Amino acid sequence: MILTVTLNTALDITYRVPSLQAGASHRVSEVLERPGGKGVNVARVLAALGHEVTVTGFSGGPTGRVLRDRLTEVPRVTDALVPVSGATRRTVTLVDDRTGATTHLNEPGPHIAHAEWSAFQEAYEDLLPSASAVALCGSLPPGVPVGAYANLVRTARAARVPVLLDTSGAALRRGVAGRPDLLKPNTEELAELTGSHEPLRATQDARRRGAGTVVASLGADGLLAVTPEGRWRATPPAPLTGNPTGAGDAAVAGLLSALVEHRPWPERLIRATALSAATVLSPTAGDFDHAAYDRFLTTVTVTGVATAA
């Protein structure tokens, strides 16, 4: 199974309105509610690709109970969330049907007590022997040490489990020092980490800081990967119009699924880019359009070179 870690899980709530105007009262045309947080989103895509996935992290309060109830509805996903006394956060997305623009409101999450953090670390160590790969995703809730991801990366590496890190800010700066096998930032996160806005230079710098491989999301321009085996760039066939929410999480799922299937790097990048693009085209934020995914698998372009043996 693949293990995804979401320390700051969320109940994602999406409101669709005909036209969003600041300071006005709106009639909501549709409400969607489902379990969320980056690692949960990754797990949903992995399950749709046919992989068995275990989700861990924290969950608490009435919102947490709803989240866990909804997880039972997702085939091939196992709930291994650790209960806490605080309430799981909610994230609210407002979708303007007229323009397609999205507005996000993200709560900070529950405060995690020292004993709760210790309980999670024990649960995490117990899950690792059964994992073929692990993804550490998203923000840290209040109370969790800023160096948490670095420690979780080291624990996974000690268990010989490949580990991917997808976070931002101080958690990213500290986490990369744990030497994750794979780092998956976007261009803004990469620039914040390295100080460079040139993607290739920043990606190489991130490797020097400790990451084994760096796969950078370039938005509409696809993915850039710098690995010990070589350097590649994957590009979708044409500019896409749609909702990018969850596209990065879909790319993580593509990378992880291809990793555990032992695919070569060009195939990993094609899958990740195709999933990301198909997520942008999906009418439901965070899901992917299966027909578009199949189409993109044959139309994504990969260029690059393998490192000489």
XYZ file of C-alpha atoms in Angstrom:
309
model
C 0.000 0.000 0.000
C 0.937 3.661 -0.396
C 0.839 5.799 2.766
C -0.214 9.451 2.610
C 0.263 11.764 5.590
C -1.979 14.805 6.048
C -1.217 16.411 9.399
C -3.713 19.211 8.744
C -6.700 17.354 7.296
C -9.774 19.346 6.295
C -13.389 19.051 5.351
C -13.494 20.742 1.943
C -16.681 22.702 1.288
C -17.340 24.193 -2.153
C -20.045 26.771 -2.794
C -20.995 27.625 -6.369
C -22.638 31.008 -6.989
C -23.816 32.571 -10.268
C -21.594 35.618 -9.785
C -19.421 36.477 -6.772
C -19.470 40.100 -5.637
C -17.719 41.434 -2.558
C -20.080 42.782 0.083
C -23.187 41.241 -1.551
C -25.588 38.499 -0.473
C -25.499 35.383 -2.679
C -27.739 32.425 -3.387
C -25.665 29.232 -3.527
C -26.515 27.086 -6.552
C -24.593 23.991 -5.418
C -22.779 22.730 -2.297
C -20.104 20.026 -2.380
C -18.541 18.537 0.759
C -15.767 15.944 0.984
C -12.646 14.958 2.959
C -9.612 17.039 2.069
C -6.115 18.180 2.820
C -3.317 17.590 0.323
C -2.497 14.019 1.321
C -6.169 13.034 1.317
C -6.508 14.483 -2.186
C -3.446 12.493 -3.283
C -4.974 9.334 -1.788
C -8.231 9.855 -3.694
C -6.392 10.032 -7.030
C -4.173 7.052 -6.188
C -7.267 5.009 -5.344
C -8.880 6.015 -8.643
C -5.748 4.681 -10.370
C -6.272 1.328 -8.634
C -3.786 1.566 -5.750
C -4.467 0.622 -2.144
C -3.871 3.679 0.030
C -3.757 4.329 3.773
C -4.449 7.848 5.022
C -2.993 9.049 8.304
C -2.729 12.370 10.082
C -5.038 14.012 12.624
C -8.812 14.197 12.936
C -11.012 15.616 15.685
C -14.348 17.125 16.663
C -17.624 17.056 14.698
C -15.883 18.090 11.471
C -13.401 15.263 11.891
C -16.220 12.753 12.333
C -17.818 13.904 9.079
C -14.461 13.649 7.311
C -13.922 10.084 8.519
C -17.460 9.085 7.561
C -16.839 10.401 4.057
C -13.536 8.532 3.793
C -15.393 5.243 4.188
C -17.138 6.030 0.893
C -13.850 6.060 -1.056
C -12.908 2.584 -2.366
C -9.348 1.337 -1.705
C -8.690 4.023 0.949
C -8.042 2.933 4.560
C -8.535 5.397 7.424
C -5.645 5.416 9.927
C -6.175 8.961 11.228
C -5.147 9.694 14.820
C -7.876 11.285 16.983
C -7.225 14.649 18.671
C -9.235 16.807 21.055
C -9.379 19.828 18.740
C -11.696 20.183 15.757
C -10.554 19.411 12.223
C -10.510 22.539 10.086
C -12.789 23.431 7.200
C -11.703 24.894 3.894
C -14.284 26.858 1.927
C -14.012 27.423 -1.822
C -16.279 29.933 -3.553
C -16.684 29.287 -7.283
C -17.945 32.072 -9.528
C -19.883 30.322 -12.306
C -19.750 33.422 -14.508
C -15.961 33.772 -14.592
C -14.766 30.419 -13.248
C -12.683 32.236 -10.611
C -12.232 30.527 -7.237
C -11.818 32.109 -3.807
C -10.379 30.008 -0.968
C -10.883 30.411 2.785
C -8.622 28.097 4.830
C -8.947 27.676 8.591
C -5.679 27.120 10.541
C -6.521 23.701 12.018
C -6.629 22.347 15.586
C -3.861 22.809 18.122
C -1.979 19.517 18.496
C -0.872 18.663 22.034
C 2.526 17.078 22.715
C 0.926 13.738 23.654
C -1.112 13.761 20.416
C 2.017 14.399 18.350
C 3.777 11.530 20.116
C 0.798 9.236 19.437
C 0.938 10.121 15.753
C 4.658 9.377 15.498
C 4.089 5.927 17.014
C 1.224 5.239 14.585
C 3.366 6.417 11.660
C 6.238 4.103 12.585
C 3.795 1.185 12.858
C 2.419 1.862 9.344
C 5.748 2.219 7.533
C 6.693 -1.504 7.318
C 3.593 -2.129 5.170
C 4.154 0.886 2.900
C 5.697 0.810 -0.578
C 6.043 4.623 -0.529
C 4.969 7.539 1.656
C 3.851 11.080 0.819
C 4.138 13.864 3.416
C 1.789 16.605 2.298
C 0.505 20.019 3.237
C 0.700 22.495 6.083
C 1.479 21.849 9.744
C -1.325 22.439 12.252
C -0.610 24.599 15.311
C 1.433 22.798 17.962
C 3.325 20.519 15.573
C 7.087 21.301 15.564
C 8.314 23.166 12.491
C 10.900 20.430 11.962
C 8.261 17.685 11.970
C 8.637 16.766 8.310
C 12.411 16.433 8.567
C 11.936 13.884 11.355
C 9.215 12.008 9.460
C 11.426 11.896 6.358
C 14.306 10.441 8.372
C 12.011 7.853 9.943
C 10.786 6.711 6.513
C 14.327 6.551 5.132
C 15.455 4.511 8.140
C 12.650 2.060 7.314
C 13.840 2.030 3.655
C 10.547 3.450 2.396
C 10.781 6.015 -0.453
C 9.415 9.347 0.785
C 7.987 12.335 -1.095
C 7.652 15.764 0.532
C 5.129 18.366 -0.673
C 4.848 21.364 1.634
C 5.832 25.043 1.776
C 7.392 27.802 3.868
C 9.334 26.956 7.011
C 8.119 23.341 6.918
C 9.716 22.994 3.468
C 12.970 24.694 4.473
C 13.367 22.419 7.474
C 11.931 19.334 5.794
C 14.389 19.252 2.886
C 17.207 18.837 5.409
C 15.793 15.385 6.194
C 16.845 14.378 2.638
C 13.541 13.273 1.096
C 13.829 10.991 -1.910
C 11.520 13.295 -3.860
C 10.600 16.949 -3.370
C 7.568 18.322 -5.272
C 7.368 22.152 -4.975
C 5.707 24.647 -7.302
C 7.666 27.572 -8.690
C 6.687 29.944 -5.877
C 7.648 27.438 -3.172
C 10.894 26.681 -4.987
C 11.774 30.373 -5.213
C 10.996 30.869 -1.532
C 13.239 27.924 -0.640
C 16.214 28.842 -2.832
C 15.892 32.564 -3.573
C 16.018 31.861 -7.323
C 13.156 32.445 -9.780
C 14.879 30.528 -12.579
C 13.315 27.043 -12.384
C 16.307 24.937 -13.437
C 18.757 26.772 -11.198
C 16.323 26.652 -8.262
C 15.640 22.949 -8.788
C 19.355 22.147 -8.818
C 19.822 24.247 -5.676
C 17.024 22.341 -3.913
C 18.860 19.099 -4.659
C 22.015 20.505 -3.120
C 20.017 21.333 0.007
C 19.178 17.650 0.517
C 16.469 16.411 -1.859
C 17.364 13.300 -3.860
C 15.111 14.327 -6.761
C 13.174 17.533 -7.346
C 10.088 17.676 -9.550
C 8.911 21.276 -9.890
C 5.377 22.173 -10.982
C 5.574 24.916 -13.603
C 1.828 25.533 -13.770
C 0.526 25.525 -17.332
C 4.062 24.753 -18.570
C 4.125 21.275 -17.025
C 6.831 19.682 -14.865
C 10.604 19.947 -14.564
C 12.493 17.031 -12.990
C 16.130 16.968 -11.906
C 17.067 13.476 -10.728
C 20.211 11.384 -10.171
C 19.289 9.565 -13.420
C 18.928 12.675 -15.581
C 16.947 15.834 -16.274
C 13.569 16.018 -18.028
C 10.804 18.479 -18.875
C 7.182 17.356 -19.441
C 4.785 19.697 -21.231
C 1.021 19.389 -21.863
C -0.056 19.635 -25.510
C -1.798 23.037 -25.233
C -2.775 25.739 -22.722
C -5.734 24.655 -20.589
C -8.678 26.591 -19.221
C -10.308 25.322 -16.042
C -9.943 25.025 -12.276
C -6.371 24.230 -11.148
C -7.456 23.260 -7.608
C -5.922 19.874 -6.803
C -3.757 19.720 -9.937
C -0.567 19.601 -7.866
C -1.963 16.822 -5.685
C -2.862 14.849 -8.803
C 0.722 15.242 -10.027
C 1.996 13.858 -6.708
C -0.320 10.859 -7.105
C 0.998 10.289 -10.614
C 4.609 10.387 -9.445
C 3.962 8.026 -6.535
C 1.946 5.522 -8.535
C 4.596 5.344 -11.256
C 7.325 5.093 -8.610
C 5.863 1.987 -6.960
C 5.270 0.500 -10.422
C 9.002 1.034 -11.170
C 8.351 3.134 -14.283
C 11.250 5.078 -15.852
C 11.347 8.826 -15.246
C 9.879 9.948 -18.584
C 6.825 7.737 -17.972
C 6.461 9.049 -14.415
C 6.419 12.616 -15.708
C 3.953 11.844 -18.489
C 1.557 10.299 -15.988
C 1.925 13.137 -13.482
C 1.473 15.829 -16.138
C -1.499 14.045 -17.697
C -3.220 13.710 -14.328
C -2.551 17.342 -13.459
C -3.955 18.550 -16.785
C -6.979 16.257 -16.520
C -7.678 17.696 -13.060
C -7.760 21.232 -14.458
C -10.407 20.104 -16.972
C -12.591 18.286 -14.432
C -15.919 19.977 -13.589
C -15.382 18.995 -9.922
C -12.372 20.631 -8.268
C -9.751 18.081 -7.209
C -11.081 15.211 -9.355
C -9.661 14.309 -12.752
C -11.389 13.827 -16.088
C -10.657 10.170 -16.945
C -11.196 10.560 -20.694
C -8.920 13.613 -20.771
C -6.310 11.718 -18.753
C -6.241 8.870 -21.275
C -5.896 11.418 -24.084
C -3.080 13.335 -22.385
C -1.103 10.133 -21.807
C -0.448 10.072 -25.562
C -0.013 13.812 -26.129
C 2.207 15.029 -23.256
C 5.705 15.787 -24.553
C 8.867 14.852 -22.615
C 12.296 16.204 -23.468
C 15.562 15.727 -21.613
C 18.580 13.571 -21.196
C 19.639 10.680 -18.973
C 22.839 10.924 -16.990
C 25.660 8.892 -18.531
C 26.429 5.738 -16.546
